[in-house]
Amino acid sequence: MPTLSRPFAIFRRCAVACTLGLTAFAAPAFAQSNYPDKPIKLVLAFPPGGPTDLVARVLAQKLTEQMGQSVVVENRPGANGNLGAEYVAKSAPDGYTVFYNTSAVTLSPALYKKLSYDVRTDFAPVVLTAVIPLVLAVHPSLPVNTVQEFLAHVKANPGKLSYGSAGNGHITHLGAFMLLNAKGLSASHIPYKGSAPALTDLVGGQTQFTTDTVNSALPFIKDKRLRALAVTSLKRTTVLPDVPTLNETVMPNFEVGAWQGLLVPAKTPADVVTRLNAEVMKALAAPDVKAKLAVQGAEPLGSTPAEYGAYIKSELARWAEVVKLTGASLE
């Protein structure tokens, strides 16, 4: 049985205070006092308009204001985020090509037999930026109004219900799997190529439930085409204040979310990593950034590079266990 919770408590302070040593992620120190003196490319491995893209663009705009150089989001989607990761891993380690990564970097090693990069050795961590909780949402035709009723309904109909996700092994797949597995329940998983088609089919009644990111499902919940039963954050989210958490209902201490952060190519100068970290931490603390993220249900986090490196290592171990249980694999 894998560990079900991975709290973000140590990051919920948005303050630079390095307490963790992680030599494997350390970057060598070379002087880059004039950094940045040209535009910075923020590479995102998913399409425009998605939940990660929305947060990345908020930060890119603020970083542009702060640093006096353009920070431009470049979308390089494909292969569950691996195309963008490979591109950045092979880029010059100068701080001008930055990877705006998601939790996919800790899922892919467990899902793919062969990867052209290694997140542990080909990147240097910069900062953990934000997390977007998942929401357990059902089609309105399902005769349930609470998560307790939902679990009882699934139990009474073993294997008869189906749930969609943004892809096999995606966090939106694993979130539902972890809930069902913890309760000894079964349902059919239907992977889609992204959240949009998965939610479209759920709204259309082709599937019965999902655990998708709050900001993706929110429009359908607001117009009552979907019914929200619970969120996966430890505390309730401000965008769905009346929706309880799994933590307070059926799974104490359970927390999972679609987290995001910044990585740079390995061997990027240490002072560049430090500068990027400081600028992102400053942006995350800005009232206008907090307000924009809150609208999306995204929670700003922040970390030191070493803390983020340690977190990535812990998530690699966590998701390896979960993916093994699902039997999911990708080529």
Coordinates of N, CA, C and O in Angstrom, one line a residue, residues 1-78:
M1 N 0.8 -1.2 0.0 CA 0.0 0.0 0.0 C 0.9 1.2 0.0 O 1.7 1.4 0.9
P2 N 0.8 2.1 -1.0 CA 1.6 3.3 -1.1 C 1.2 4.4 -0.1 O 0.1 4.4 0.4
T3 N 2.1 5.3 0.3 CA 1.8 6.4 1.1 C 0.7 7.2 0.4 O 0.9 7.6 -0.8
L4 N -0.4 7.6 1.1 CA -1.5 8.2 0.4 C -1.4 9.8 0.5 O -2.0 10.4 -0.3
S5 N -0.6 10.3 1.4 CA -0.5 11.7 1.5 C 0.9 12.2 1.3 O 1.9 11.5 1.6
R6 N 1.1 13.4 0.8 CA 2.4 14.0 0.6 C 2.2 15.5 0.8 O 2.1 16.3 -0.1
P7 N 2.1 15.9 2.1 CA 1.7 17.3 2.4 C 2.7 18.3 1.8 O 3.9 18.0 1.7
F8 N 2.2 19.5 1.5 CA 3.0 20.6 1.0 C 3.3 21.6 2.1 O 3.7 22.7 1.8
A9 N 3.1 21.1 3.3 CA 3.3 22.1 4.4 C 4.6 22.8 4.5 O 4.7 24.0 4.8
I10 N 5.7 22.1 4.2 CA 7.0 22.7 4.3 C 7.2 23.8 3.2 O 8.1 24.6 3.4
F11 N 6.4 23.8 2.2 CA 6.5 24.8 1.2 C 5.6 26.0 1.4 O 5.7 27.0 0.7
R12 N 4.6 25.8 2.3 CA 3.6 26.9 2.4 C 4.1 28.0 3.3 O 3.5 28.4 4.3
R13 N 5.2 28.6 2.9 CA 5.7 29.7 3.6 C 6.3 30.8 2.7 O 6.5 31.9 3.1
C14 N 6.6 30.4 1.4 CA 7.1 31.4 0.5 C 8.3 32.2 1.1 O 8.3 33.4 1.0
A15 N 9.2 31.5 1.7 CA 10.4 32.2 2.3 C 11.6 31.4 2.0 O 11.6 30.2 2.0
V16 N 12.7 32.1 1.7 CA 14.0 31.4 1.4 C 14.7 31.0 2.7 O 15.2 31.8 3.4
A17 N 14.7 29.7 3.0 CA 15.3 29.2 4.2 C 15.7 27.8 3.9 O 15.0 26.8 4.1
C18 N 17.0 27.6 3.4 CA 17.4 26.2 3.0 C 17.8 25.4 4.3 O 18.6 25.7 5.0
T19 N 17.0 24.3 4.4 CA 17.3 23.4 5.5 C 17.7 22.0 5.1 O 18.1 21.2 5.9
L20 N 17.5 21.8 3.8 CA 17.8 20.4 3.3 C 19.0 20.5 2.4 O 19.1 21.3 1.5
G21 N 19.9 19.5 2.6 CA 21.1 19.4 1.7 C 20.8 18.3 0.7 O 20.4 17.2 1.0
L22 N 21.1 18.6 -0.6 CA 20.9 17.6 -1.6 C 22.0 17.8 -2.7 O 21.8 18.4 -3.7
T23 N 23.1 17.1 -2.5 CA 24.2 17.4 -3.3 C 24.0 16.9 -4.7 O 24.6 17.5 -5.7
A24 N 23.1 16.0 -4.9 CA 22.9 15.5 -6.3 C 22.3 16.5 -7.2 O 22.4 16.5 -8.4
F25 N 21.6 17.5 -6.6 CA 21.0 18.6 -7.4 C 21.8 19.9 -7.3 O 21.3 20.9 -7.8
A26 N 22.9 19.9 -6.7 CA 23.7 21.1 -6.6 C 24.3 21.5 -8.0 O 24.7 20.7 -8.8
A27 N 24.2 22.8 -8.2 CA 24.8 23.4 -9.5 C 26.1 24.1 -9.2 O 26.3 24.7 -8.2
P28 N 27.1 24.0 -10.1 CA 28.4 24.6 -9.9 C 28.3 26.1 -10.0 O 27.4 26.6 -10.6
A29 N 29.2 26.7 -9.3 CA 29.1 28.2 -9.2 C 30.0 28.9 -10.3 O 31.2 28.6 -10.3
F30 N 29.4 29.6 -11.2 CA 30.2 30.4 -12.1 C 29.5 31.8 -12.2 O 28.3 31.9 -12.1
A31 N 30.3 32.8 -12.3 CA 29.8 34.2 -12.2 C 28.9 34.5 -13.4 O 29.3 34.3 -14.6
Q32 N 27.7 35.0 -13.2 CA 26.7 35.4 -14.2 C 26.1 36.7 -13.7 O 24.9 36.8 -13.7
S33 N 26.9 37.7 -13.3 CA 26.4 38.8 -12.7 C 25.5 39.7 -13.6 O 24.7 40.5 -13.1
N34 N 25.6 39.5 -14.9 CA 24.7 40.3 -15.8 C 23.4 39.6 -16.2 O 22.7 40.1 -17.0
Y35 N 23.2 38.5 -15.6 CA 22.0 37.7 -15.9 C 20.7 38.4 -15.3 O 20.7 38.8 -14.2
P36 N 19.7 38.5 -16.2 CA 19.6 38.1 -17.6 C 19.8 39.3 -18.5 O 19.4 40.4 -18.2
D37 N 20.5 39.1 -19.6 CA 20.7 40.2 -20.5 C 20.0 39.9 -21.9 O 20.3 40.6 -22.9
K38 N 19.1 39.0 -21.9 CA 18.3 38.7 -23.1 C 17.1 37.9 -22.6 O 17.0 37.5 -21.5
P39 N 16.1 37.8 -23.5 CA 14.8 37.1 -23.1 C 15.0 35.7 -22.6 O 16.0 35.0 -23.0
I40 N 14.2 35.3 -21.7 CA 14.2 33.9 -21.1 C 13.0 33.1 -21.7 O 11.9 33.6 -21.7
K41 N 13.3 31.9 -22.1 CA 12.3 31.1 -22.6 C 11.8 30.1 -21.5 O 12.6 29.4 -20.9
L42 N 10.5 30.2 -21.2 CA 9.9 29.3 -20.2 C 9.1 28.2 -21.0 O 8.0 28.4 -21.5
V43 N 9.7 27.0 -21.0 CA 9.2 25.9 -21.8 C 8.2 25.2 -21.0 O 8.4 24.7 -19.9
L44 N 7.0 25.0 -21.6 CA 5.9 24.3 -21.0 C 5.6 23.1 -21.9 O 5.4 23.2 -23.1
A45 N 5.5 21.9 -21.3 CA 5.4 20.7 -22.1 C 3.9 20.3 -22.3 O 3.6 19.1 -22.7
F46 N 3.0 21.2 -22.2 CA 1.6 21.0 -22.4 C 1.0 22.1 -23.3 O 1.6 23.2 -23.4
P47 N -0.2 21.8 -23.9 CA -0.8 22.8 -24.8 C -1.2 24.1 -24.2 O -1.4 24.2 -22.9
P48 N -1.4 25.2 -25.0 CA -1.9 26.5 -24.4 C -3.3 26.3 -23.9 O -4.0 25.5 -24.3
G49 N -3.6 27.1 -22.8 CA -4.9 27.1 -22.3 C -5.2 26.1 -21.3 O -6.3 26.1 -20.7
G50 N -4.3 25.2 -21.0 CA -4.5 24.1 -20.0 C -4.3 24.7 -18.6 O -3.8 25.8 -18.4
P51 N -4.5 23.9 -17.6 CA -4.3 24.3 -16.2 C -2.9 24.8 -15.8 O -2.7 25.8 -15.1
T52 N -1.9 24.1 -16.4 CA -0.5 24.5 -16.1 C -0.1 25.7 -16.9 O 0.5 26.6 -16.4
D53 N -0.6 25.8 -18.1 CA -0.3 27.0 -19.0 C -0.8 28.3 -18.3 O -0.1 29.3 -18.4
L54 N -2.0 28.2 -17.7 CA -2.6 29.4 -17.1 C -1.7 30.0 -16.0 O -1.5 31.2 -15.9
V55 N -1.2 29.1 -15.2 CA -0.4 29.5 -14.1 C 1.0 30.0 -14.6 O 1.5 31.0 -14.1
A56 N 1.6 29.3 -15.5 CA 2.9 29.6 -16.1 C 2.8 31.0 -16.7 O 3.8 31.8 -16.5
R57 N 1.7 31.4 -17.3 CA 1.7 32.7 -18.0 C 1.5 33.8 -16.9 O 2.0 35.0 -17.2
V58 N 0.8 33.6 -15.8 CA 0.8 34.5 -14.8 C 2.1 34.8 -14.2 O 2.5 36.0 -14.0
L59 N 2.9 33.8 -14.0 CA 4.3 34.0 -13.5 C 5.2 34.6 -14.5 O 6.0 35.5 -14.1
A60 N 5.1 34.2 -15.7 CA 5.9 34.8 -16.8 C 5.7 36.3 -16.9 O 6.7 37.1 -17.1
Q61 N 4.5 36.7 -16.8 CA 4.2 38.2 -16.9 C 4.8 38.9 -15.7 O 5.4 40.0 -15.9
K62 N 4.7 38.3 -14.5 CA 5.3 39.0 -13.4 C 6.8 39.0 -13.4 O 7.4 40.0 -13.0
L63 N 7.4 37.9 -13.8 CA 8.8 37.8 -13.9 C 9.4 38.8 -14.9 O 10.4 39.4 -14.8
T64 N 8.6 39.0 -16.0 CA 9.0 40.0 -17.0 C 9.1 41.4 -16.4 O 10.0 42.2 -16.6
E65 N 8.1 41.7 -15.6 CA 8.0 43.0 -14.9 C 9.2 43.2 -14.0 O 9.8 44.2 -13.9
Q66 N 9.5 42.1 -13.2 CA 10.5 42.2 -12.2 C 12.0 42.2 -12.7 O 12.8 42.9 -12.2
M67 N 12.2 41.4 -13.8 CA 13.6 41.2 -14.2 C 14.0 42.1 -15.3 O 15.2 42.1 -15.7
G68 N 13.1 42.8 -15.9 CA 13.5 43.8 -17.0 C 13.8 43.1 -18.3 O 14.4 43.7 -19.2
Q69 N 13.5 41.8 -18.4 CA 13.7 41.0 -19.6 C 12.4 40.2 -19.9 O 11.8 39.8 -18.9
S70 N 12.1 40.0 -21.1 CA 10.9 39.2 -21.5 C 11.1 37.8 -21.0 O 12.1 37.2 -21.3
V71 N 10.1 37.3 -20.4 CA 10.0 35.8 -20.0 C 8.9 35.3 -20.8 O 7.7 35.6 -20.6
V72 N 9.2 34.5 -21.9 CA 8.2 34.1 -22.9 C 7.9 32.6 -22.7 O 8.8 31.7 -22.7
V73 N 6.6 32.3 -22.6 CA 6.1 30.9 -22.5 C 6.2 30.3 -23.9 O 5.6 30.8 -24.8
E74 N 6.8 29.1 -24.0 CA 6.9 28.4 -25.2 C 6.3 27.0 -25.0 O 6.8 26.2 -24.2
N75 N 5.2 26.7 -25.7 CA 4.5 25.4 -25.5 C 5.1 24.3 -26.4 O 5.2 24.5 -27.6
R76 N 5.6 23.2 -25.8 CA 6.1 22.1 -26.6 C 5.5 20.8 -26.1 O 6.1 20.0 -25.4
P77 N 4.2 20.6 -26.4 CA 3.4 19.5 -25.9 C 3.8 18.2 -26.6 O 4.4 18.2 -27.7
G78 N 3.5 17.1 -25.9 CA 3.7 15.8 -26.5 C 4.3 14.8 -25.6 O 5.1 15.1 -24.7

